[in-house]
């Protein structure tokens, strides 16, 4: 069964460093999403991406964040200068038609 | 702004019991997801529904659009059902983003 994959599973970085989280969505899906979950809190929407552009973003998704689909398979989330409060689990999801979403296993980001 | 509330926050059951987890939301939605989050953190989509009822194995999800309420039922619960169950809603108006509840932590004891 096709699935969304994410790499790395765990990333440790120092405050101020740039990180890139990678996702490979399901191959025929057209809609892509990033979510995050701070430890002990609810999952929060960050951004949705369709047709090579951001279709919706939350107030969390400020200028520190960017997304890209650099080729036909990868979907990336970049955090330019990480802060301690960026420590969270980051989930990628994809959807064929914009509703039913399939989630990846997540990347745990730890900022020290 | 759509708020999604779940109850109970924590639920402990004995193997074989019938489980119900509730979800209510504050504004009209186009669809609602039930998700399962494993102890390692991964999220699996269980159901997406916009009306009525869906069944998959021992899991049943129902939604009442007028009452802005959905329930997830697990029949003949098993220790492997132990996980966090999350409901998440798509708001009306074509928004793709999901608004998540805080989750219900289910523990099923043998």
PDB file of C-alpha atoms in Angstrom, chain A:
ATOM      1  CA  UNK A   1       0.000   0.000   0.000  1.00  0.00           C
ATOM      2  CA  UNK A   2       1.425   3.424  -0.917  1.00  0.00           C
ATOM      3  CA  UNK A   3       2.499   5.548   2.011  1.00  0.00           C
ATOM      4  CA  UNK A   4       3.939   8.926   2.863  1.00  0.00           C
ATOM      5  CA  UNK A   5       7.547   8.758   4.026  1.00  0.00           C
ATOM      6  CA  UNK A   6       9.572  11.322   5.968  1.00  0.00           C
ATOM      7  CA  UNK A   7      13.259  11.752   6.647  1.00  0.00           C
ATOM      8  CA  UNK A   8      14.975  11.990   8.987  1.00  0.00           C
ATOM      9  CA  UNK A   9      12.978  10.355  11.761  1.00  0.00           C
ATOM     10  CA  UNK A  10      14.826  12.438  14.341  1.00  0.00           C
ATOM     11  CA  UNK A  11      16.846  15.609  13.831  1.00  0.00           C
ATOM     12  CA  UNK A  12      18.842  17.364  16.506  1.00  0.00           C
ATOM     13  CA  UNK A  13      20.064  20.859  15.732  1.00  0.00           C
ATOM     14  CA  UNK A  14      21.449  23.872  17.519  1.00  0.00           C
ATOM     15  CA  UNK A  15      19.488  27.073  17.925  1.00  0.00           C
ATOM     16  CA  UNK A  16      19.996  29.369  14.952  1.00  0.00           C
ATOM     17  CA  UNK A  17      20.785  26.592  12.498  1.00  0.00           C
ATOM     18  CA  UNK A  18      18.783  25.886   9.363  1.00  0.00           C
ATOM     19  CA  UNK A  19      16.998  22.561   9.028  1.00  0.00           C
ATOM     20  CA  UNK A  20      15.268  20.896   6.111  1.00  0.00           C
ATOM     21  CA  UNK A  21      12.671  18.241   6.759  1.00  0.00           C
ATOM     22  CA  UNK A  22      11.887  15.984   3.841  1.00  0.00           C
ATOM     23  CA  UNK A  23       8.743  14.195   2.784  1.00  0.00           C
ATOM     24  CA  UNK A  24       7.885  11.923  -0.115  1.00  0.00           C
ATOM     25  CA  UNK A  25       4.106  12.093  -0.643  1.00  0.00           C
ATOM     26  CA  UNK A  26       2.045   9.348  -2.262  1.00  0.00           C
ATOM     27  CA  UNK A  27       2.876   9.478  -5.949  1.00  0.00           C
ATOM     28  CA  UNK A  28      -0.479  10.448  -7.501  1.00  0.00           C
ATOM     29  CA  UNK A  29      -1.383  12.957  -4.789  1.00  0.00           C
ATOM     30  CA  UNK A  30      -1.601  16.640  -5.642  1.00  0.00           C
ATOM     31  CA  UNK A  31      -2.129  18.319  -2.263  1.00  0.00           C
ATOM     32  CA  UNK A  32       0.569  18.462   0.382  1.00  0.00           C
ATOM     33  CA  UNK A  33       0.570  19.607   3.992  1.00  0.00           C
ATOM     34  CA  UNK A  34       2.815  20.187   6.950  1.00  0.00           C
ATOM     35  CA  UNK A  35       1.602  19.945  10.533  1.00  0.00           C
ATOM     36  CA  UNK A  36       3.431  20.121  13.826  1.00  0.00           C
ATOM     37  CA  UNK A  37       2.812  18.769  17.304  1.00  0.00           C
ATOM     38  CA  UNK A  38       4.634  20.244  20.258  1.00  0.00           C
ATOM     39  CA  UNK A  39       5.072  17.629  22.972  1.00  0.00           C
ATOM     40  CA  UNK A  40       1.875  17.206  24.954  1.00  0.00           C
ATOM     41  CA  UNK A  41      -0.137  19.544  22.729  1.00  0.00           C
ATOM     42  CA  UNK A  42      -2.555  19.139  19.868  1.00  0.00           C
ATOM     43  CA  UNK A  43      -1.514  18.823  16.257  1.00  0.00           C
ATOM     44  CA  UNK A  44      -1.478  22.204  14.467  1.00  0.00           C
ATOM     45  CA  UNK A  45      -1.744  23.040  10.797  1.00  0.00           C
ATOM     46  CA  UNK A  46       1.240  24.855   9.284  1.00  0.00           C
ATOM     47  CA  UNK A  47       0.763  25.035   5.518  1.00  0.00           C
ATOM     48  CA  UNK A  48      -0.906  23.493   2.503  1.00  0.00           C
ATOM     49  CA  UNK A  49       0.614  23.368  -0.983  1.00  0.00           C
ATOM     50  CA  UNK A  50      -1.000  22.760  -4.328  1.00  0.00           C
ATOM     51  CA  UNK A  51       0.058  23.369  -7.920  1.00  0.00           C
ATOM     52  CA  UNK A  52       3.523  24.484  -6.831  1.00  0.00           C
ATOM     53  CA  UNK A  53       2.348  27.202  -4.514  1.00  0.00           C
ATOM     54  CA  UNK A  54       1.141  27.710  -0.973  1.00  0.00           C
ATOM     55  CA  UNK A  55      -2.653  27.518  -0.887  1.00  0.00           C
ATOM     56  CA  UNK A  56      -3.145  28.197   2.803  1.00  0.00           C
ATOM     57  CA  UNK A  57      -0.921  28.872   5.814  1.00  0.00           C
ATOM     58  CA  UNK A  58      -1.394  29.424   9.515  1.00  0.00           C
ATOM     59  CA  UNK A  59      -0.148  32.276  11.662  1.00  0.00           C
ATOM     60  CA  UNK A  60       2.593  29.922  12.884  1.00  0.00           C
ATOM     61  CA  UNK A  61       4.037  29.745   9.375  1.00  0.00           C
ATOM     62  CA  UNK A  62       6.034  32.963   9.439  1.00  0.00           C
ATOM     63  CA  UNK A  63       9.034  34.087   7.391  1.00  0.00           C
ATOM     64  CA  UNK A  64      11.240  31.559   9.161  1.00  0.00           C
ATOM     65  CA  UNK A  65       9.434  28.760   7.358  1.00  0.00           C
ATOM     66  CA  UNK A  66       9.352  27.864   3.688  1.00  0.00           C
ATOM     67  CA  UNK A  67       8.162  24.911   1.657  1.00  0.00           C
ATOM     68  CA  UNK A  68       9.291  23.604  -1.671  1.00  0.00           C
ATOM     69  CA  UNK A  69       8.664  20.798  -4.078  1.00  0.00           C
ATOM     70  CA  UNK A  70      12.127  20.678  -5.639  1.00  0.00           C
ATOM     71  CA  UNK A  71      11.389  17.743  -7.918  1.00  0.00           C
ATOM     72  CA  UNK A  72       8.498  15.446  -8.786  1.00  0.00           C
ATOM     73  CA  UNK A  73       8.675  13.453  -5.586  1.00  0.00           C
ATOM     74  CA  UNK A  74       9.993  15.406  -2.604  1.00  0.00           C
ATOM     75  CA  UNK A  75       8.192  18.021  -0.511  1.00  0.00           C
ATOM     76  CA  UNK A  76      10.353  19.903   1.961  1.00  0.00           C
ATOM     77  CA  UNK A  77       9.892  22.167   4.963  1.00  0.00           C
ATOM     78  CA  UNK A  78      12.763  24.525   5.732  1.00  0.00           C
ATOM     79  CA  UNK A  79      13.201  26.368   8.996  1.00  0.00           C
ATOM     80  CA  UNK A  80      15.780  29.094   8.453  1.00  0.00           C
ATOM     81  CA  UNK A  81      16.990  29.876  11.952  1.00  0.00           C
ATOM     82  CA  UNK A  82      15.658  27.417  14.471  1.00  0.00           C
ATOM     83  CA  UNK A  83      14.464  28.443  17.905  1.00  0.00           C
ATOM     84  CA  UNK A  84      13.999  26.321  21.003  1.00  0.00           C
ATOM     85  CA  UNK A  85      10.226  26.557  20.557  1.00  0.00           C
ATOM     86  CA  UNK A  86      10.470  24.911  17.132  1.00  0.00           C
ATOM     87  CA  UNK A  87      11.150  21.620  18.905  1.00  0.00           C
ATOM     88  CA  UNK A  88       8.204  19.439  17.919  1.00  0.00           C
ATOM     89  CA  UNK A  89       7.080  16.503  15.842  1.00  0.00           C
ATOM     90  CA  UNK A  90       6.532  17.575  12.239  1.00  0.00           C
ATOM     91  CA  UNK A  91       4.099  15.608  10.110  1.00  0.00           C
ATOM     92  CA  UNK A  92       3.772  15.710   6.365  1.00  0.00           C
ATOM     93  CA  UNK A  93       0.487  14.655   4.757  1.00  0.00           C
ATOM     94  CA  UNK A  94      -0.728  14.291   1.212  1.00  0.00           C
ATOM     95  CA  UNK A  95      -4.107  14.044  -0.448  1.00  0.00           C
ATOM     96  CA  UNK A  96      -5.350  13.144  -3.896  1.00  0.00           C
ATOM     97  CA  UNK A  97      -8.267  15.540  -3.964  1.00  0.00           C
ATOM     98  CA  UNK A  98      -7.803  17.857  -1.001  1.00  0.00           C
ATOM     99  CA  UNK A  99      -9.848  16.081   1.656  1.00  0.00           C
ATOM    100  CA  UNK A 100      -8.802  12.614   2.811  1.00  0.00           C
ATOM    101  CA  UNK A 101      -5.251  13.082   4.021  1.00  0.00           C
ATOM    102  CA  UNK A 102      -2.566  10.447   4.548  1.00  0.00           C
ATOM    103  CA  UNK A 103       0.073  11.179   7.138  1.00  0.00           C
ATOM    104  CA  UNK A 104       3.745  10.360   7.237  1.00  0.00           C
ATOM    105  CA  UNK A 105       5.416   8.909  10.356  1.00  0.00           C
ATOM    106  CA  UNK A 106       6.754  12.302  11.423  1.00  0.00           C
ATOM    107  CA  UNK A 107      10.150  13.865  12.075  1.00  0.00           C
ATOM    108  CA  UNK A 108      11.019  14.662  15.655  1.00  0.00           C
ATOM    109  CA  UNK A 109      12.959  17.943  15.687  1.00  0.00           C
ATOM    110  CA  UNK A 110      14.940  18.783  18.790  1.00  0.00           C
ATOM    111  CA  UNK A 111      16.496  22.242  18.999  1.00  0.00           C
ATOM    112  CA  UNK A 112      19.170  22.644  21.668  1.00  0.00           C
TER     113      UNK A 112
END
